[in-house]
CSV table of C-alpha atoms in Angstrom, one decimal:
chain,number,residue,atom,x,y,z
K,19,MET,CA,-32.3,8.2,33.7
K,20,PRO,CA,-34.0,10.8,35.9
K,21,MET,CA,-37.2,12.6,35.2
K,22,GLN,CA,-36.7,16.1,35.6
K,23,LEU,CA,-39.2,19.2,35.2
K,24,CYS,CA,-38.2,21.1,32.2
K,25,LEU,CA,-39.4,24.2,30.1
K,26,LEU,CA,-40.2,23.0,26.5
K,27,VAL,CA,-39.7,25.5,23.8
K,28,PRO,CA,-39.7,25.3,19.8
K,29,LEU,CA,-36.2,24.7,18.7
K,30,ALA,CA,-35.7,27.9,16.9
K,31,ASP,CA,-36.3,29.7,20.4
K,32,GLY,CA,-34.0,27.4,22.4
K,33,GLU,CA,-31.3,29.8,23.0
K,34,ALA,CA,-33.4,32.7,24.0
K,35,ALA,CA,-35.3,30.7,26.3
K,36,ARG,CA,-32.0,29.1,27.7
K,37,GLN,CA,-30.6,32.6,28.3
K,38,ALA,CA,-33.8,33.7,29.8
K,39,LEU,CA,-33.5,31.0,32.4
K,40,ILE,CA,-29.9,31.8,33.1
K,41,ASP,CA,-30.7,35.1,33.7
K,42,LEU,CA,-33.6,34.1,36.3
K,43,ASP,CA,-31.4,31.7,37.8
K,44,PHE,CA,-33.7,28.9,37.1
K,45,LEU,CA,-31.9,26.4,34.5
K,46,ASP,CA,-30.5,23.3,36.3
K,47,LYS,CA,-27.2,22.9,34.9
K,48,THR,CA,-27.2,19.3,36.5
K,49,PHE,CA,-28.8,17.9,33.4
K,50,THR,CA,-28.4,18.0,29.6
K,51,PRO,CA,-30.9,19.9,27.5
K,52,LYS,CA,-32.9,17.2,25.3
K,53,ARG,CA,-34.9,17.5,21.9
K,54,LEU,CA,-38.2,16.1,21.5
K,55,GLY,CA,-39.0,16.4,18.0
K,56,ASP,CA,-39.4,19.8,17.2
K,57,GLU,CA,-38.9,21.1,20.9
K,58,LEU,CA,-36.1,21.4,22.9
K,59,ALA,CA,-36.5,20.4,26.8
K,60,LEU,CA,-34.6,23.0,29.1
K,61,PRO,CA,-34.1,21.3,32.7
K,62,ILE,CA,-35.3,23.7,35.3
K,63,GLN,CA,-35.1,23.9,38.9
K,64,GLU,CA,-38.9,24.3,39.9
K,65,ALA,CA,-41.7,25.2,37.9
K,66,ILE,CA,-41.6,29.1,36.6
K,67,ILE,CA,-44.0,31.3,35.0
K,68,LEU,CA,-42.3,33.5,31.9
K,69,ASP,CA,-44.4,36.6,31.6
K,70,GLY,CA,-43.4,39.0,28.5
K,71,VAL,CA,-41.3,36.3,26.7
K,72,GLU,CA,-41.9,36.3,22.9
K,73,PHE,CA,-41.6,32.3,22.2
K,74,VAL,CA,-44.2,29.8,23.0
K,75,HIS,CA,-43.6,27.4,26.0
K,76,ARG,CA,-44.9,24.6,28.2
K,77,ILE,CA,-43.7,22.8,31.3
K,78,ASP,CA,-43.6,19.1,31.6
K,79,THR,CA,-41.5,16.2,33.4
K,80,VAL,CA,-39.1,14.7,31.1
K,81,GLU,CA,-36.6,11.9,31.2
K,82,VAL,CA,-33.0,13.6,30.7
K,83,LYS,CA,-29.6,12.8,31.4
K,84,PHE,CA,-26.9,14.1,33.8
K,85,ALA,CA,-24.6,16.5,32.0
K,86,PRO,CA,-21.3,15.6,31.0
K,87,PRO,CA,-18.5,15.8,33.9
K,88,SER,CA,-17.7,19.0,34.7
K,89,ILE,CA,-14.2,20.4,35.9
K,90,ASP,CA,-16.0,22.3,38.6
K,91,PRO,CA,-15.9,20.4,41.5
K,92,HIS,CA,-19.0,21.5,43.2
K,93,ASN,CA,-20.9,20.2,40.0
K,94,ARG,CA,-19.5,17.0,40.7
K,95,LEU,CA,-20.2,16.7,44.1
K,96,LEU,CA,-23.9,17.7,43.3
K,97,LYS,CA,-24.2,14.9,40.7
K,98,ALA,CA,-22.7,12.4,43.1
K,99,ILE,CA,-25.4,13.1,45.8
K,100,LEU,CA,-28.4,13.7,43.6
K,101,PRO,CA,-29.2,10.2,43.1
K,102,MET,CA,-28.8,9.4,46.8
K,103,ILE,CA,-31.3,12.4,48.0
K,104,ASP,CA,-34.1,12.0,45.3
K,105,SER,CA,-33.5,15.4,44.1
K,106,ASN,CA,-34.8,17.0,47.8
K,107,LYS,CA,-34.6,20.5,47.3
K,108,GLU,CA,-34.2,21.2,50.8
K,109,LEU,CA,-31.0,18.9,50.9
K,110,MET,CA,-29.7,20.2,47.6
K,111,GLN,CA,-29.6,23.6,49.1
K,112,SER,CA,-27.6,22.5,52.2
K,113,ILE,CA,-24.8,20.5,49.9
K,114,PRO,CA,-21.5,22.1,51.1
K,115,LYS,CA,-20.3,25.1,48.2
K,116,LYS,CA,-16.8,25.1,50.0
K,117,TRP,CA,-14.4,22.9,51.9
K,118,GLU,CA,-10.8,22.4,52.5
K,119,ARG,CA,-8.5,19.9,50.9
K,120,LEU,CA,-5.3,18.6,52.8
K,121,ASP,CA,-3.3,15.9,50.4
K,122,ASP,CA,-6.2,13.3,49.5
K,123,LEU,CA,-8.3,14.3,52.6
K,124,ILE,CA,-11.4,16.7,51.9
K,125,LEU,CA,-12.3,18.4,55.1
K,126,PHE,CA,-15.9,19.8,54.8
K,127,PRO,CA,-17.1,22.6,57.3
K,128,LYS,CA,-18.7,21.5,60.7
K,129,ASP,CA,-22.4,21.6,59.7
K,130,ALA,CA,-21.8,19.6,56.4
K,131,PHE,CA,-24.3,16.7,56.2
K,132,GLN,CA,-25.6,17.1,59.6
K,133,GLY,CA,-29.4,16.7,60.8
K,134,ASP,CA,-32.1,14.1,60.9
K,135,ASN,CA,-32.5,14.1,56.8
K,136,TRP,CA,-29.0,13.6,56.2
K,137,SER,CA,-28.8,11.1,58.7
K,138,LEU,CA,-31.4,9.1,57.1
K,139,VAL,CA,-29.7,9.2,53.5
K,140,ILE,CA,-26.5,8.2,55.0
K,141,HIS,CA,-28.1,5.4,56.7
K,142,ARG,CA,-29.6,4.2,53.4
K,143,ASN,CA,-26.6,4.7,51.4
K,144,LYS,CA,-23.5,3.0,53.3
K,145,ASP,CA,-21.1,4.2,50.5
K,146,PHE,CA,-22.4,7.8,50.9
K,147,PHE,CA,-19.1,9.0,51.8
K,148,GLU,CA,-17.2,6.8,49.3
K,149,HIS,CA,-19.3,8.5,46.5
K,150,ILE,CA,-18.4,12.0,47.5
K,151,ALA,CA,-14.6,11.0,47.9
K,152,ASP,CA,-14.9,9.5,44.4
K,153,ALA,CA,-16.5,12.8,42.9
K,154,LEU,CA,-13.9,14.9,44.6
K,155,LYS,CA,-10.9,12.6,43.4
K,156,ALA,CA,-10.0,12.1,47.0
K,157,GLN,CA,-9.3,9.2,49.4
K,158,ARG,CA,-10.7,10.3,52.8
K,159,ILE,CA,-13.5,12.5,53.9
K,160,GLY,CA,-13.7,14.5,57.1
K,161,ARG,CA,-15.8,17.1,58.9
K,162,GLN,CA,-14.4,20.1,60.8
K,163,GLN,CA,-15.3,20.6,64.4
K,164,PRO,CA,-14.8,23.5,66.7
K,165,ILE,CA,-10.9,23.9,68.0
K,166,ALA,CA,-10.8,22.0,71.4
K,167,ASP,CA,-10.8,24.9,74.2
K,168,ASP,CA,-7.8,24.0,75.5
K,169,GLN,CA,-4.0,25.0,76.0
K,170,MET,CA,-3.1,23.1,73.0
K,171,ARG,CA,-5.8,24.0,70.7
K,172,SER,CA,-6.4,20.6,69.4
K,173,SER,CA,-8.2,19.6,66.4
K,174,GLN,CA,-11.1,17.7,66.7
K,175,VAL,CA,-11.8,16.8,63.0
K,176,GLU,CA,-14.2,14.0,62.6
K,177,LEU,CA,-13.0,11.4,60.0
K,178,LEU,CA,-15.8,10.2,57.9
K,179,HIS,CA,-14.2,8.0,55.5
K,180,GLY,CA,-10.7,6.5,55.4
K,181,ASN,CA,-8.5,4.9,57.8
K,182,ASP,CA,-6.4,7.4,59.1
K,183,ALA,CA,-5.9,11.2,59.0
K,184,TRP,CA,-2.1,11.4,58.4
K,185,VAL,CA,-1.7,14.0,55.5
K,186,GLU,CA,1.1,15.4,53.9
K,187,VAL,CA,0.8,19.1,52.5
K,188,LYS,CA,3.4,20.8,50.4
K,189,ASP,CA,3.8,24.4,50.8
K,190,ASN,CA,6.4,26.8,49.3
K,191,GLY,CA,8.9,24.0,48.4
K,192,LEU,CA,8.7,22.1,51.5
K,193,THR,CA,6.6,19.4,53.1
K,194,TYR,CA,4.4,19.3,56.4
K,195,GLY,CA,3.1,16.2,57.8
K,196,PHE,CA,0.6,15.7,60.6
K,197,ASP,CA,-2.5,13.9,61.7
K,198,ALA,CA,-5.6,16.4,60.8
K,199,THR,CA,-7.6,14.9,63.3
K,200,LYS,CA,-5.1,15.8,66.4
K,201,VAL,CA,-3.6,19.0,65.2
K,202,MET,CA,-4.7,21.9,63.3
K,203,TYR,CA,-3.4,23.2,60.2
K,204,SER,CA,-4.3,26.7,59.1
K,205,SER,CA,-4.2,27.4,55.1
K,206,GLY,CA,-5.4,30.9,56.1
K,207,ASN,CA,-1.9,31.9,57.4
K,208,VAL,CA,-0.1,30.9,53.9
K,209,THR,CA,1.1,34.8,53.6
K,210,GLU,CA,2.8,34.7,57.1
K,211,ARG,CA,4.4,31.4,56.6
K,212,HIS,CA,5.7,32.9,53.2
K,213,ARG,CA,6.6,36.0,54.8
K,214,MET,CA,9.1,34.0,57.6
K,215,ALA,CA,10.6,32.3,54.5
K,216,SER,CA,11.7,35.7,52.9
K,217,VAL,CA,12.7,37.5,56.6
K,218,ASP,CA,16.4,38.4,56.8
K,219,ALA,CA,17.7,36.2,59.4
K,220,ARG,CA,20.4,34.1,58.0
K,221,GLY,CA,23.1,32.9,60.8
K,222,GLU,CA,20.3,33.8,63.6
K,223,VAL,CA,19.3,31.5,66.5
K,224,VAL,CA,15.4,31.7,66.8
K,225,ILE,CA,13.1,30.4,69.0
K,226,ASP,CA,9.5,29.3,68.0
K,227,ALA,CA,7.6,29.8,71.3
K,228,TYR,CA,4.3,28.0,69.9
K,229,ALA,CA,6.0,25.9,67.1
K,230,GLY,CA,3.0,23.3,66.5
K,231,ILE,CA,3.8,21.4,63.4
K,232,GLY,CA,6.4,23.8,62.4
K,233,TYR,CA,4.2,26.4,60.5
K,234,TYR,CA,7.1,28.9,60.7
K,235,THR,CA,9.7,27.2,61.9
K,236,MET,CA,10.2,25.0,58.5
K,237,GLN,CA,9.9,28.2,56.3
K,238,LEU,CA,12.6,30.0,58.6
K,239,LEU,CA,14.9,26.6,58.4
K,240,VAL,CA,14.4,25.7,54.8
K,241,HIS,CA,14.1,29.0,53.5
K,242,ALA,CA,15.4,31.9,55.8
K,243,ASN,CA,18.6,29.8,56.6
K,244,VAL,CA,18.8,30.5,60.4
K,245,LYS,CA,21.6,28.9,62.4
K,246,HIS,CA,19.1,27.0,64.7
K,247,VAL,CA,15.6,27.0,65.9
K,248,HIS,CA,14.6,26.1,69.3
K,249,ALA,CA,11.0,25.2,69.0
K,250,CYS,CA,8.9,25.2,72.0
K,251,GLU,CA,5.8,23.1,72.0
K,252,ILE,CA,3.3,21.4,74.3
K,253,ASN,CA,1.2,19.2,72.3
K,254,PRO,CA,2.4,15.6,72.0
K,255,ASN,CA,0.8,15.3,68.5
K,256,SER,CA,2.1,18.3,67.2
K,257,ILE,CA,5.7,17.2,68.3
K,258,LYS,CA,5.5,14.2,66.4
K,259,ALA,CA,4.6,16.1,63.4
K,260,LEU,CA,7.1,18.8,63.8
K,261,ASP,CA,10.0,16.0,64.3
K,262,TRP,CA,8.7,14.2,61.0
K,263,SER,CA,8.5,17.5,59.2
K,264,ALA,CA,12.3,18.2,60.4
K,265,LYS,CA,13.8,15.1,59.1
K,266,LYS,CA,11.4,15.2,55.7
K,267,ASN,CA,12.8,18.4,54.9
K,268,GLY,CA,16.5,17.7,55.9
K,269,VAL,CA,16.8,20.4,58.8
K,270,GLU,CA,16.7,18.0,61.7
K,271,SER,CA,20.4,18.9,62.6
K,272,LYS,CA,19.3,22.7,62.9
K,273,ILE,CA,16.5,22.3,65.4
K,274,THR,CA,15.6,21.5,68.9
K,275,ILE,CA,12.4,20.7,70.3
K,276,HIS,CA,11.7,21.7,74.0
K,277,PRO,CA,8.4,19.7,75.0
K,278,GLY,CA,6.2,21.3,77.6
K,279,ASP,CA,4.8,24.4,78.6
K,280,ASN,CA,6.8,27.3,77.3
K,281,GLN,CA,6.3,29.4,80.5
K,282,VAL,CA,9.2,27.0,81.9
K,283,THR,CA,10.8,26.3,78.6
K,284,LEU,CA,11.3,29.7,77.3
K,285,ARG,CA,12.8,30.6,80.9
K,286,LYS,CA,15.5,27.7,80.2
K,287,LEU,CA,16.5,29.6,77.1
K,288,GLU,CA,16.9,33.1,78.8
K,289,GLY,CA,19.7,35.3,76.8
K,290,SER,CA,19.9,32.8,73.9
K,291,ALA,CA,17.8,34.1,71.0
K,292,ASN,CA,18.4,36.6,68.1
K,293,ARG,CA,14.6,36.4,67.5
K,294,VAL,CA,11.5,35.0,69.2
K,295,LEU,CA,8.2,34.2,67.2
K,296,LEU,CA,5.0,34.3,69.2
K,297,GLY,CA,2.6,32.8,66.9
K,298,TYR,CA,-0.3,32.0,69.2
K,299,LEU,CA,-4.1,33.2,69.0
K,300,PRO,CA,-6.1,34.8,70.2
K,301,SER,CA,-3.5,36.3,72.3
K,302,SER,CA,0.3,35.4,73.1
K,303,GLU,CA,0.6,37.7,75.9
K,304,ALA,CA,1.3,35.3,78.4
K,305,ALA,CA,4.8,34.5,76.8
K,306,TRP,CA,5.7,38.1,76.2
K,307,GLU,CA,7.8,38.8,79.4
K,308,PRO,CA,9.8,35.2,79.0
K,309,ALA,CA,10.0,36.0,75.5
K,310,VAL,CA,11.8,39.2,75.8
K,311,ARG,CA,14.2,37.8,78.5
K,312,ALA,CA,14.8,34.8,75.9
K,313,LEU,CA,16.5,37.4,73.6
K,314,LYS,CA,20.2,38.1,73.8
K,315,ALA,CA,21.2,40.8,76.2
K,316,GLU,CA,22.3,43.4,73.0
K,317,GLY,CA,18.3,43.1,71.9
K,318,GLY,CA,16.5,41.4,68.9
K,319,THR,CA,13.4,40.8,67.5
K,320,LEU,CA,9.7,39.6,68.5
K,321,HIS,CA,7.2,38.7,66.2
K,322,ILE,CA,4.1,39.2,68.0
K,323,HIS,CA,0.6,37.6,66.9
K,324,MET,CA,-2.5,38.9,68.3
K,325,ASN,CA,-6.4,39.0,67.4
K,326,VAL,CA,-7.0,42.7,67.7
K,327,GLU,CA,-10.2,45.0,67.0
K,328,GLU,CA,-9.6,46.9,63.7
K,329,GLU,CA,-10.1,50.4,65.5
K,330,ARG,CA,-7.6,49.3,68.3
K,331,ILE,CA,-4.5,48.2,66.3
K,332,GLU,CA,-2.7,51.4,66.4
K,333,SER,CA,-3.0,51.9,70.4
K,334,TRP,CA,-2.6,48.1,70.9
K,335,SER,CA,0.7,48.3,68.8
K,336,GLU,CA,1.9,51.1,71.4
K,337,GLU,CA,0.7,49.5,74.1
K,338,THR,CA,2.4,46.3,73.1
K,339,MET,CA,5.7,47.8,72.5
K,340,GLN,CA,5.7,49.6,75.9
K,341,LYS,CA,4.9,46.6,77.7
K,342,CYS,CA,7.9,45.0,76.0
K,343,LEU,CA,10.3,47.8,76.9
K,344,ASP,CA,8.9,47.4,80.7
K,345,PHE,CA,9.8,43.7,80.6
K,346,ALA,CA,13.2,44.3,79.4
K,347,GLU,CA,13.9,47.1,81.8
K,348,ASN,CA,12.7,44.9,84.7
K,349,SER,CA,15.2,42.5,83.6
K,350,GLY,CA,18.1,45.1,83.6
K,351,ARG,CA,18.2,45.7,80.1
K,352,ASN,CA,18.4,49.2,79.0
K,353,TRP,CA,16.6,48.7,75.3
K,354,SER,CA,15.3,51.1,72.9
K,355,ILE,CA,13.0,50.1,70.0
K,356,VAL,CA,15.0,50.5,66.6
K,357,SER,CA,12.4,49.4,64.4
K,358,HIS,CA,8.4,48.0,64.2
K,359,HIS,CA,6.2,46.9,61.4
K,360,LEU,CA,2.4,45.8,61.7
K,361,GLU,CA,1.5,43.0,59.4
K,362,LYS,CA,-2.2,42.4,58.9
K,363,VAL,CA,-2.5,38.6,58.3
K,364,LYS,CA,-6.3,38.1,57.8
K,365,TRP,CA,-9.8,38.9,59.0
K,366,TYR,CA,-10.3,36.4,62.0
K,367,ALA,CA,-13.9,37.4,62.6
K,368,PRO,CA,-16.0,40.6,61.7
K,369,ARG,CA,-13.9,43.8,62.9
K,370,ILE,CA,-11.1,41.8,64.4
K,371,ARG,CA,-7.8,40.9,62.5
K,372,HIS,CA,-5.2,38.7,62.9
K,373,VAL,CA,-2.1,40.9,63.2
K,374,VAL,CA,1.7,40.5,63.8
K,375,LEU,CA,3.8,43.1,65.3
K,376,ASP,CA,7.3,43.1,64.5
K,377,VAL,CA,9.4,44.9,67.2
K,378,SER,CA,13.3,44.9,67.0
K,379,PHE,CA,15.1,46.1,70.1
K,380,SER,CA,18.8,47.2,70.6
K,381,SER,CA,20.7,47.7,73.9
K,382,SER,CA,22.1,51.4,74.6
K,383,ASN,CA,25.7,49.9,74.2
K,384,SER,CA,24.6,48.3,70.7
K,385,ALA,CA,22.6,50.6,69.1
K,386,SER,CA,25.3,52.5,67.7
């Protein structure tokens, strides 16, 4: 059993002392308080001077037990790691407090368990990440890395424990499958995925210009009952995942995957769609012009994703709609805007929001 610094008080004052330690954030809940004769030993994080309290107390090192398993996953993680770091305070403070779970894969932030001290711990404990997986009831452990600065925005997740990174994620009644080390999955876009599931698009032909693994495509096919989706995607790993998900969700007959650069594939789809999704960050502007051309001659709807400074959202919306009208005019289409909506998806960075501008166009001949 571990030796731990404790505050010892008379049994009668145990509750008052415990509350005082909680208020001061000094009670160490990793360990269980222990009765020693007429005293109660309360585990503390470090030596403390209690001024102004009405009970007798002293500090000593006591052999204690770990607290019972907690439903709090952070506490379970802490208990798994503490024996391997000899209760090193500096390392304790750097234990991750948040992570992402994909299927049975835990993804920690990019700075988790990094540095010389952690490297030494991991070297000494060959089963370090196996203990972490057990504590978090997972089979695999990974660490996030910055998204690759390439056209495909490839994932660069580092797999730390486990044989592969293929995961199957259930969301809103459907299943996505993908290799988490090769393609990215944005949990933060859940509200937008579900919004696409409820969009009024029954019977429509839709183009997803940046289909990825099918974030929005699957929602449209399974829940919005669109007629067909043309999915444009350049990343072979995303295409593999997209094809898998289409079959898994029973919609493979309603999707056509167009591999390659959407600057090429969109132009081959000119005049075919009722709706085009432009879900690429930080900016989808490169595809606006071919997306406008891809809509049917009588008009249609664009869903334009962008990262925009909060104070510029209104002006950006107006400028974007005008640019799209200009693209339409240059392609011989006399369109007007019949409706528009601005959806704020999430904060992307301080002062910068991920937004989606929905714009519906109609030709003069069909506006009536």
